[in-house]
Amino acid sequence: MAYQAGGQRSAPRPVPETPEAQAYLLDYAAYLEAVPFPSVVLDHRWDVVLANTAFRTLFREVGPHPTALPGDNFLRFVLFHPDASSVLGDHESSWCLPMLARFAATLERHGHDAGLQAIRREIAQDPIMEAAYRQGLPHWIRAVGEEAVEHDGAVRPLRHPDPRRGATECRIVGETPRTLQDMGYTRLTMVLREAPAPAPRRARRFRSTAGHLSVVPAPEA
């Protein structure tokens, strides 16, 4: 289990090789806990290495799942957890597709990584997700441009469980110090913004019963 800042102290995942690196992560976790916004440190598989209390609070109402909890692997959560769209607004275009695009790029760089290959198999076993990966993703990137794939600076909708925030937005800020980069980690912070709540509507889930995704052109009759 990943080390959770402000929670029980357990070894980060994966455990750094040197005592100096382990000590750095423990101190960095204390620093992360002082950040008022949801902030998380991920490895190249999107396994959660560190997360602060604000991050856990954002996902506190998410139900159990054997492989896709937000505090374990954030990519799996976005793609496979049925509750993801209850927190991540505009789930398909603002979260799933950018994450799929980053996953595809990472898979090109780390093609033999067993963890990434396992996620790829999960995508392939889901017809809707596979259609998004093979057909929807290229179509979406052509429509919105390559810059939409980037996390840093992106403004994305959220549904915060705190009713004082409710439907809001966050700006994703990538701020990874060199020491974390050398460990192969990335830090992302969701800076919560004030935004007017939209008119009440039923949450649109990525995993729907439709025969195709909105980003996948419907077959001609």
CSV table of C-alpha atoms in Angstrom, one decimal:
chain,number,residue,atom,x,y,z
A,1,MET,CA,0.0,0.0,0.0
A,2,ALA,CA,1.3,3.5,-0.8
A,3,TYR,CA,2.4,5.8,1.9
A,4,GLN,CA,-0.3,8.3,2.7
A,5,ALA,CA,0.8,11.6,4.0
A,6,GLY,CA,-0.9,12.4,7.3
A,7,GLY,CA,-1.9,8.7,7.7
A,8,GLN,CA,-0.2,5.5,8.8
A,9,ARG,CA,3.5,5.5,7.9
A,10,SER,CA,4.2,2.6,5.6
A,11,ALA,CA,6.9,2.1,3.0
A,12,PRO,CA,6.4,4.0,-0.3
A,13,ARG,CA,5.7,1.9,-3.4
A,14,PRO,CA,8.1,1.0,-4.9
A,15,VAL,CA,10.5,1.3,-1.9
A,16,PRO,CA,13.6,3.4,-2.8
A,17,GLU,CA,16.9,1.6,-2.7
A,18,THR,CA,18.8,3.9,-0.4
A,19,PRO,CA,18.1,5.2,3.1
A,20,GLU,CA,18.6,8.7,1.8
A,21,ALA,CA,15.9,8.3,-0.7
A,22,GLN,CA,13.5,6.8,1.9
A,23,ALA,CA,14.2,9.7,4.2
A,24,TYR,CA,13.6,12.2,1.5
A,25,LEU,CA,10.2,10.7,0.7
A,26,LEU,CA,9.2,10.7,4.4
A,27,ASP,CA,10.1,14.4,4.6
A,28,TYR,CA,8.4,15.1,1.3
A,29,ALA,CA,5.3,13.4,2.5
A,30,ALA,CA,5.2,15.9,5.5
A,31,TYR,CA,5.6,18.7,3.0
A,32,LEU,CA,2.8,17.3,0.8
A,33,GLU,CA,0.5,17.2,3.8
A,34,ALA,CA,0.8,21.0,4.3
A,35,VAL,CA,-0.6,21.6,0.8
A,36,PRO,CA,-4.3,22.5,1.0
A,37,PHE,CA,-5.1,21.1,-2.4
A,38,PRO,CA,-5.3,17.4,-3.5
A,39,SER,CA,-1.8,16.4,-4.4
A,40,VAL,CA,-0.3,13.1,-5.4
A,41,VAL,CA,3.0,11.6,-6.4
A,42,LEU,CA,2.9,8.8,-9.0
A,43,ASP,CA,5.3,6.5,-10.6
A,44,HIS,CA,5.4,5.8,-14.3
A,45,ARG,CA,2.6,3.2,-14.0
A,46,TRP,CA,0.4,5.7,-12.1
A,47,ASP,CA,0.8,3.8,-8.9
A,48,VAL,CA,0.3,6.2,-6.0
A,49,VAL,CA,3.5,6.7,-4.1
A,50,LEU,CA,2.4,9.6,-1.8
A,51,ALA,CA,-0.9,11.3,-1.4
A,52,ASN,CA,-2.1,14.0,1.0
A,53,THR,CA,-5.3,14.3,3.1
A,54,ALA,CA,-6.9,16.6,0.6
A,55,PHE,CA,-6.4,14.0,-2.1
A,56,ARG,CA,-8.1,11.3,0.0
A,57,THR,CA,-10.9,13.7,0.9
A,58,LEU,CA,-11.7,14.4,-2.7
A,59,PHE,CA,-12.3,10.6,-3.3
A,60,ARG,CA,-13.7,9.8,0.2
A,61,GLU,CA,-17.1,8.7,-1.2
A,62,VAL,CA,-15.7,6.4,-3.8
A,63,GLY,CA,-16.8,2.8,-3.3
A,64,PRO,CA,-14.5,-0.3,-3.0
A,65,HIS,CA,-12.9,-1.8,-6.0
A,66,PRO,CA,-10.4,-4.7,-6.2
A,67,THR,CA,-7.9,-3.0,-8.6
A,68,ALA,CA,-9.0,0.6,-9.3
A,69,LEU,CA,-8.9,2.6,-6.1
A,70,PRO,CA,-7.7,6.2,-6.5
A,71,GLY,CA,-5.2,5.8,-3.7
A,72,ASP,CA,-3.6,2.7,-5.4
A,73,ASN,CA,-3.4,3.4,-9.1
A,74,PHE,CA,-4.9,6.6,-10.4
A,75,LEU,CA,-5.0,5.5,-14.1
A,76,ARG,CA,-6.9,2.4,-13.3
A,77,PHE,CA,-9.3,4.5,-11.2
A,78,VAL,CA,-10.0,6.9,-14.0
A,79,LEU,CA,-10.5,4.1,-16.6
A,80,PHE,CA,-12.2,1.4,-14.7
A,81,HIS,CA,-13.8,2.5,-11.4
A,82,PRO,CA,-17.6,2.9,-11.8
A,83,ASP,CA,-17.6,5.8,-9.4
A,84,ALA,CA,-14.9,7.8,-11.2
A,85,SER,CA,-17.4,10.0,-13.1
A,86,SER,CA,-19.1,10.9,-9.8
A,87,VAL,CA,-15.9,12.9,-8.8
A,88,LEU,CA,-14.3,13.6,-12.2
A,89,GLY,CA,-16.6,15.9,-14.1
A,90,ASP,CA,-16.9,15.6,-17.9
A,91,HIS,CA,-15.3,12.2,-17.3
A,92,GLU,CA,-14.8,11.0,-20.8
A,93,SER,CA,-13.2,14.0,-22.6
A,94,SER,CA,-11.6,15.8,-19.6
A,95,TRP,CA,-10.1,12.8,-17.8
A,96,CYS,CA,-10.3,9.4,-19.6
A,97,LEU,CA,-9.0,10.5,-23.0
A,98,PRO,CA,-6.1,12.6,-21.8
A,99,MET,CA,-5.1,9.7,-19.4
A,100,LEU,CA,-5.4,7.2,-22.2
A,101,ALA,CA,-3.2,9.4,-24.4
A,102,ARG,CA,-0.5,9.7,-21.7
A,103,PHE,CA,-0.7,5.9,-21.2
A,104,ALA,CA,-0.2,5.3,-24.9
A,105,ALA,CA,2.9,7.5,-24.9
A,106,THR,CA,4.3,5.9,-21.8
A,107,LEU,CA,3.7,2.4,-23.2
A,108,GLU,CA,5.8,3.4,-26.2
A,109,ARG,CA,8.7,4.3,-23.9
A,110,HIS,CA,8.3,1.4,-21.5
A,111,GLY,CA,6.8,-1.3,-23.7
A,112,HIS,CA,8.2,-4.2,-21.7
A,113,ASP,CA,7.0,-3.0,-18.3
A,114,ALA,CA,4.8,-5.7,-16.8
A,115,GLY,CA,2.6,-3.3,-14.9
A,116,LEU,CA,1.8,-1.3,-18.0
A,117,GLN,CA,1.2,-4.4,-20.1
A,118,ALA,CA,-1.3,-5.6,-17.5
A,119,ILE,CA,-3.2,-2.3,-17.8
A,120,ARG,CA,-3.1,-2.7,-21.6
A,121,ARG,CA,-4.6,-6.2,-21.3
A,122,GLU,CA,-7.4,-4.8,-19.1
A,123,ILE,CA,-8.2,-2.2,-21.8
A,124,ALA,CA,-8.2,-4.8,-24.5
A,125,GLN,CA,-10.6,-7.0,-22.5
A,126,ASP,CA,-13.2,-4.2,-22.4
A,127,PRO,CA,-14.8,-3.6,-25.8
A,128,ILE,CA,-15.8,0.0,-25.0
A,129,MET,CA,-12.4,0.9,-23.6
A,130,GLU,CA,-10.6,-0.8,-26.5
A,131,ALA,CA,-12.7,1.2,-28.9
A,132,ALA,CA,-11.7,4.4,-27.1
A,133,TYR,CA,-8.1,3.4,-27.2
A,134,ARG,CA,-7.9,2.4,-30.8
A,135,GLN,CA,-10.5,4.6,-32.5
A,136,GLY,CA,-11.7,7.3,-30.2
A,137,LEU,CA,-8.3,8.5,-29.0
A,138,PRO,CA,-6.9,9.4,-32.5
A,139,HIS,CA,-10.2,10.9,-33.5
A,140,TRP,CA,-10.3,13.0,-30.3
A,141,ILE,CA,-6.6,14.2,-30.6
A,142,ARG,CA,-7.2,15.3,-34.2
A,143,ALA,CA,-10.3,17.3,-33.0
A,144,VAL,CA,-8.9,19.0,-30.0
A,145,GLY,CA,-5.2,19.2,-30.7
A,146,GLU,CA,-2.1,17.7,-29.0
A,147,GLU,CA,-2.1,20.3,-26.2
A,148,ALA,CA,-5.3,18.8,-24.8
A,149,VAL,CA,-3.2,15.7,-23.8
A,150,GLU,CA,-1.0,17.6,-21.4
A,151,HIS,CA,-1.9,17.5,-17.7
A,152,ASP,CA,0.1,20.6,-16.5
A,153,GLY,CA,-2.0,23.7,-16.8
A,154,ALA,CA,-5.2,21.9,-17.8
A,155,VAL,CA,-8.4,23.1,-16.2
A,156,ARG,CA,-10.8,20.2,-15.5
A,157,PRO,CA,-14.2,19.9,-13.8
A,158,LEU,CA,-14.6,18.1,-10.5
A,159,ARG,CA,-17.5,17.2,-8.2
A,160,HIS,CA,-16.1,17.7,-4.7
A,161,PRO,CA,-17.8,15.7,-1.9
A,162,ASP,CA,-17.8,18.9,0.3
A,163,PRO,CA,-21.1,20.6,-0.4
A,164,ARG,CA,-19.4,24.0,0.1
A,165,ARG,CA,-17.5,23.3,-3.1
A,166,GLY,CA,-19.7,20.9,-5.0
A,167,ALA,CA,-19.4,21.2,-8.8
A,168,THR,CA,-16.1,23.1,-9.3
A,169,GLU,CA,-13.0,23.1,-11.4
A,170,CYS,CA,-9.3,22.4,-10.8
A,171,ARG,CA,-6.2,23.5,-12.5
A,172,ILE,CA,-3.7,20.6,-12.7
A,173,VAL,CA,-0.2,21.8,-11.8
A,174,GLY,CA,2.8,19.6,-12.5
A,175,GLU,CA,5.6,20.4,-10.1
A,176,THR,CA,8.1,17.6,-9.8
A,177,PRO,CA,11.4,18.4,-8.1
A,178,ARG,CA,14.6,16.9,-9.5
A,179,THR,CA,14.9,14.4,-6.7
A,180,LEU,CA,11.5,13.0,-7.4
A,181,GLN,CA,12.3,13.0,-11.2
A,182,ASP,CA,15.4,11.0,-10.5
A,183,MET,CA,13.3,8.4,-8.7
A,184,GLY,CA,11.0,8.2,-11.7
A,185,TYR,CA,8.1,9.9,-10.0
A,186,THR,CA,5.8,12.7,-11.0
A,187,ARG,CA,3.8,15.0,-8.7
A,188,LEU,CA,0.4,16.5,-9.7
A,189,THR,CA,-1.6,18.9,-7.7
A,190,MET,CA,-5.3,19.8,-8.3
A,191,VAL,CA,-5.6,23.5,-7.5
A,192,LEU,CA,-9.3,23.9,-6.7
A,193,ARG,CA,-11.0,26.9,-8.3
A,194,GLU,CA,-14.2,28.7,-7.6
A,195,ALA,CA,-16.7,28.0,-10.4
A,196,PRO,CA,-20.4,28.5,-10.6
A,197,ALA,CA,-22.3,25.3,-10.2
A,198,PRO,CA,-23.9,24.1,-13.4
A,199,ALA,CA,-27.6,23.3,-13.7
A,200,PRO,CA,-28.4,20.0,-12.1
A,201,ARG,CA,-28.0,17.1,-14.5
A,202,ARG,CA,-27.4,13.4,-14.4
A,203,ALA,CA,-23.7,12.5,-14.4
A,204,ARG,CA,-22.5,11.2,-17.8
A,205,ARG,CA,-20.5,8.1,-17.2
A,206,PHE,CA,-17.7,7.0,-19.5
A,207,ARG,CA,-18.8,3.4,-19.1
A,208,SER,CA,-22.2,3.6,-20.6
A,209,THR,CA,-24.6,1.1,-22.2
A,210,ALA,CA,-24.3,2.8,-25.6
A,211,GLY,CA,-22.8,0.8,-28.4
A,212,HIS,CA,-20.1,3.4,-29.0
A,213,LEU,CA,-18.4,6.3,-27.2
A,214,SER,CA,-19.2,9.9,-28.1
A,215,VAL,CA,-15.6,10.3,-29.4
A,216,VAL,CA,-15.9,7.2,-31.6
A,217,PRO,CA,-17.8,7.9,-34.8
A,218,ALA,CA,-21.1,6.0,-34.9
A,219,PRO,CA,-21.2,3.3,-37.6
A,220,GLU,CA,-23.2,4.3,-40.7
A,221,ALA,CA,-26.6,2.7,-41.0
